[in-house]
mmCIF file of C-alpha atoms in Angstrom:
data_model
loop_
_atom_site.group_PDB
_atom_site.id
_atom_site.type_symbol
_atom_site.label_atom_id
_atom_site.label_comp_id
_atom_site.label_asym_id
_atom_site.label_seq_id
_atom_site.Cartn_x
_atom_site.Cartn_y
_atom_site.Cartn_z
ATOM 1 C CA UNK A 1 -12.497 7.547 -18.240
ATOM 2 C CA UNK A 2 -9.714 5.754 -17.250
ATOM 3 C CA UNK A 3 -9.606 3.491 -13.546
ATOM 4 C CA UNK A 4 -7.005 4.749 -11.767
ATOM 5 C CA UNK A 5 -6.417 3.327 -7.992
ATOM 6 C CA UNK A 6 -4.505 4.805 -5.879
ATOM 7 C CA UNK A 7 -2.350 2.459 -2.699
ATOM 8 C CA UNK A 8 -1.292 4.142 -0.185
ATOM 9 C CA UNK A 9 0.461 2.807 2.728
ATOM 10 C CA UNK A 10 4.099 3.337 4.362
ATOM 11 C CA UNK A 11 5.362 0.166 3.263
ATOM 12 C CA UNK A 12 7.932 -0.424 6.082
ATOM 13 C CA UNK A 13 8.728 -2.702 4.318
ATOM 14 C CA UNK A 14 6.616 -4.247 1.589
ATOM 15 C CA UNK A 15 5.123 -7.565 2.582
ATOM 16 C CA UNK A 16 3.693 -10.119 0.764
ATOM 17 C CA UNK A 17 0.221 -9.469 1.556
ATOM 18 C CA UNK A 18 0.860 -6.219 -0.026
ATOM 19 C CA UNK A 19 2.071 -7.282 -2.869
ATOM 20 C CA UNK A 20 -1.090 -9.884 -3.189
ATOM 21 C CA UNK A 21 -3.526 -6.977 -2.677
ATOM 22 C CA UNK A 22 -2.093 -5.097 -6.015
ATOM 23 C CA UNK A 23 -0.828 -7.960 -8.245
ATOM 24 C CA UNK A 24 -5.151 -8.943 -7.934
ATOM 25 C CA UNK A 25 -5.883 -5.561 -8.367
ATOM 26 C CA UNK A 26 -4.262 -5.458 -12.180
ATOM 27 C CA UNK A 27 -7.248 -6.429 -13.852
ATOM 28 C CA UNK A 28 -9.238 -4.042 -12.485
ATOM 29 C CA UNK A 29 -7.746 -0.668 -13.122
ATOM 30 C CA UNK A 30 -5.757 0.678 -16.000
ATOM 31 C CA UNK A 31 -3.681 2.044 -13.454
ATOM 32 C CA UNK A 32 -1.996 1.479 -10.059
ATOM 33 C CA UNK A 33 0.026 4.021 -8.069
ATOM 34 C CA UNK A 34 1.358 2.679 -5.251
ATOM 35 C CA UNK A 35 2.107 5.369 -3.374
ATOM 36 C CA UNK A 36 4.167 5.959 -0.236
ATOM 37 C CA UNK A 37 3.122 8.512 1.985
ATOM 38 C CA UNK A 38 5.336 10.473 4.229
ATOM 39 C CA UNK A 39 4.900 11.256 7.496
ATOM 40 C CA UNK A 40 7.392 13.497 9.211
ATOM 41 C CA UNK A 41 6.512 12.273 13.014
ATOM 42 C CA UNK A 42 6.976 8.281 12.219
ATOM 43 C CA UNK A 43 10.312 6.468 12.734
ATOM 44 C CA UNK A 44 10.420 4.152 10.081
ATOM 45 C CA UNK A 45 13.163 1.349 10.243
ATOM 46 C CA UNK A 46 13.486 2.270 6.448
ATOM 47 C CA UNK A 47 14.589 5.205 4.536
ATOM 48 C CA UNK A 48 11.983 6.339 1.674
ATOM 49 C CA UNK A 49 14.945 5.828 -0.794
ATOM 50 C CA UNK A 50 15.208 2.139 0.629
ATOM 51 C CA UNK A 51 11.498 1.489 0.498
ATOM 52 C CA UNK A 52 10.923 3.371 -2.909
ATOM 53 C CA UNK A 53 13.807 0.960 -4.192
ATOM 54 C CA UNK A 54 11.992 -2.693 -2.436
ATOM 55 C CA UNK A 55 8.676 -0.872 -4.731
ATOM 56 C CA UNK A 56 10.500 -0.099 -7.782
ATOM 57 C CA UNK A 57 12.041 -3.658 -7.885
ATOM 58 C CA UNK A 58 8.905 -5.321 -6.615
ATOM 59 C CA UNK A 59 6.945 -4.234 -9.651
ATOM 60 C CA UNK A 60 9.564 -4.017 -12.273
ATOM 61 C CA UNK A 61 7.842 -5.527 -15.345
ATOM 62 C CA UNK A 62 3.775 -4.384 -14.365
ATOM 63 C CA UNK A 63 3.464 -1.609 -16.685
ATOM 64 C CA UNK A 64 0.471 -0.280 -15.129
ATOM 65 C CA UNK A 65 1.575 -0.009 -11.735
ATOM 66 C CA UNK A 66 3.537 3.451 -10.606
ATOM 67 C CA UNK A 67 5.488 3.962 -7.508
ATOM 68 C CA UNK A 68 5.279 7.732 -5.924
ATOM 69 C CA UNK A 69 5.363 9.679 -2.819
ATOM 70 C CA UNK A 70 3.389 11.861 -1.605
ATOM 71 C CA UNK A 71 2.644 14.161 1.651
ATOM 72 C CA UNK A 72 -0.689 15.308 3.443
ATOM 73 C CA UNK A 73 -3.859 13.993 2.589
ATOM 74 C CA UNK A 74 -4.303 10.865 0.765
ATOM 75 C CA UNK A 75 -7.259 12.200 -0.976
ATOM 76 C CA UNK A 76 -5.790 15.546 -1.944
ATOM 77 C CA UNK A 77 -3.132 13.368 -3.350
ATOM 78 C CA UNK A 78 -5.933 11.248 -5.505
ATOM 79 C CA UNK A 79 -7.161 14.699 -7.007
ATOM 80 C CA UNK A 80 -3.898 15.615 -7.897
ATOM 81 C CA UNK A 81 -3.461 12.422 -9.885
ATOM 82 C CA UNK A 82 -6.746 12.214 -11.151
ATOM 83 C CA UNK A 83 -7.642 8.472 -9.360
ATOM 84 C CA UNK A 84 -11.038 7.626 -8.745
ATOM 85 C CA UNK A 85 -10.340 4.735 -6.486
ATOM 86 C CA UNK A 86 -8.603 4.123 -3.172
ATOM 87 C CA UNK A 87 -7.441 0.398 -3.014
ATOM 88 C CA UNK A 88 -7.104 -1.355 -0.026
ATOM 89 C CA UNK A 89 -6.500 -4.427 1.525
ATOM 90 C CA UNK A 90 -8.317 -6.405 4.617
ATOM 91 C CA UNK A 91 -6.693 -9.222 6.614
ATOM 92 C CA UNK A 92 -9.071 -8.802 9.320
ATOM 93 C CA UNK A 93 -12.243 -7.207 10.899
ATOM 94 C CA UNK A 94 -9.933 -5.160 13.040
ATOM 95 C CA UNK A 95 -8.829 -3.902 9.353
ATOM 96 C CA UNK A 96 -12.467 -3.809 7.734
ATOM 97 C CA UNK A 97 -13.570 -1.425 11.534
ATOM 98 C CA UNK A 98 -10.901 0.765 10.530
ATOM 99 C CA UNK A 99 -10.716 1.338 6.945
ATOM 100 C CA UNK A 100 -14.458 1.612 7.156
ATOM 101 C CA UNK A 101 -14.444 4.990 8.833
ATOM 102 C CA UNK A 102 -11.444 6.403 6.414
ATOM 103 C CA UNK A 103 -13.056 5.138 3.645
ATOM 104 C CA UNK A 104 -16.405 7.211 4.534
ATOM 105 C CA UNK A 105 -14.541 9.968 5.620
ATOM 106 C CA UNK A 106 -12.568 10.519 2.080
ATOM 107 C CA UNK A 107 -15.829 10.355 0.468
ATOM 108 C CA UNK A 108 -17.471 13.014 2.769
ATOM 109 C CA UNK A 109 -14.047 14.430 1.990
ATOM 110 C CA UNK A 110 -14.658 14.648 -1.687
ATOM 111 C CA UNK A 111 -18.341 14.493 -1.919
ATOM 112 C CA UNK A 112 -19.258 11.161 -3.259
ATOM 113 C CA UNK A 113 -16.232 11.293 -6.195
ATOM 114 C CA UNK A 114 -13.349 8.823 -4.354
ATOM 115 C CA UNK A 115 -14.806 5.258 -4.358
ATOM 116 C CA UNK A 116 -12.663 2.814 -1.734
ATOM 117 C CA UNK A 117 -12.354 -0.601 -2.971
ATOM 118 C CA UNK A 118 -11.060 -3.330 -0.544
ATOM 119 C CA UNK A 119 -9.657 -6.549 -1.464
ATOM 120 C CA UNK A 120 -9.285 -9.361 0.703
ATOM 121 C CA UNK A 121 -5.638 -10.415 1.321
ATOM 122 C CA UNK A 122 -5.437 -14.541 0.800
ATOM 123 C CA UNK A 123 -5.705 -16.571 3.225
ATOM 124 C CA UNK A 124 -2.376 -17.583 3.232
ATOM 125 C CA UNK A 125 -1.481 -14.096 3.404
ATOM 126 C CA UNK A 126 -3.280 -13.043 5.969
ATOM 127 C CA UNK A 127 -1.464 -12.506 9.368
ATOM 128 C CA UNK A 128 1.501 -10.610 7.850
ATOM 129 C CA UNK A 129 1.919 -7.086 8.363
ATOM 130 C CA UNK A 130 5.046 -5.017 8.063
ATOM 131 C CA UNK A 131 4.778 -4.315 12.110
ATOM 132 C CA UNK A 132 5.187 -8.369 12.711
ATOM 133 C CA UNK A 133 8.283 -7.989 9.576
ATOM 134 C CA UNK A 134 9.504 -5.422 11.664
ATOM 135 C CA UNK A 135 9.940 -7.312 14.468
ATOM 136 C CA UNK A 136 10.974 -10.270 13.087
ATOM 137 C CA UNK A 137 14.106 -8.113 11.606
ATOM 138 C CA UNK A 138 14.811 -6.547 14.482
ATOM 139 C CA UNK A 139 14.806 -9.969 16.512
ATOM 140 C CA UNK A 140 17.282 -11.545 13.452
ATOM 141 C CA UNK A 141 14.446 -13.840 12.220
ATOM 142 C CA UNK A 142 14.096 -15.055 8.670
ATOM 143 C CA UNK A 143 11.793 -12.181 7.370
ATOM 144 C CA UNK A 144 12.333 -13.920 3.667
ATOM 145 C CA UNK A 145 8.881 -15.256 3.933
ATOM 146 C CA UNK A 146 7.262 -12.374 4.513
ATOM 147 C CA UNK A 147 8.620 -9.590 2.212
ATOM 148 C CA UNK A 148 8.954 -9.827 -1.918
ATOM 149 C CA UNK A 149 12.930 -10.756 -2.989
ATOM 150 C CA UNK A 150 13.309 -7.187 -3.659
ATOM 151 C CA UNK A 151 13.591 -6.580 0.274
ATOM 152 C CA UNK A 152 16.688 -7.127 1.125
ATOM 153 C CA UNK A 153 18.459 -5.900 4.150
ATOM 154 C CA UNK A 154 22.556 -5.650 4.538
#
């Protein structure tokens, strides 16, 4: 059976830590979809075309990592795809509370099949989110530390 992960997120935009979480993951699935899911009541600061393009770019040249979209459930999504794994990525215990109780709920969702597998982001890594990139773009900071090349803004 083949280990396919699914990675949801909004990625508004991509950050680094991101990109950390799924570059590690490689070498423990045979497949990554890094999936962007859509949710009509957010106001993103970036179109899905935009953010699908900072994905596509990001991992141009990992074969076994997909970019999609996808609306409603993230587990209904998983089915649909046939991934047995949810990946996910900690920077703090704020983060582990949190993706605790999602992670137990797909499960209970799917009745034992969907396994969540969380990956530390490094240290380094650690205090970016796309919330503080965000800001830092709206305040004209240099957001080029935070964000893969492919995240450019005009």
């Amino acid at each position: 059976m083949q280990r396919i992960a699914v990675f949801p997120g909004s990625f508004d935009p991509i950050t680094l830590g991101h990109f950390d979480i799924v570059k590690r993951a490689i070498p423990l699935f045979d497949k990554i979809i890094v999936a962007i899911g859509e949710n009509a009541q957010k106001n993103y600061m970036f179109s899905l075309e935009q953010r699908i393009d900072f994905l596509e770019k990001t991992f141009h040249g990992f074969p076994n990592v997909m970019i999609d979209t996808y609306k409603g459930l993230t587990v209904d999504y998983c089915k649909v795809k046939k991934a047995n794994f949810i990946l996910r990525g900690l920077r703090n215990p704020a983060d582990f509370e949190f993706e605790k109780a999602i992670a137990h709920t797909n499960r209970a969702l799917t009745h034992q099949e969907l396994e969540t597998v969380f990956l530390l982001t490094s240290s380094g890594k650690s205090y970016i989110s796309s919330s503080i990139v965000r800001d830092v773009i709206r305040n004209k900071g240099d957001y080029s530390l935070l964000v893969p090349n492919a995240v450019k803004i005009n």
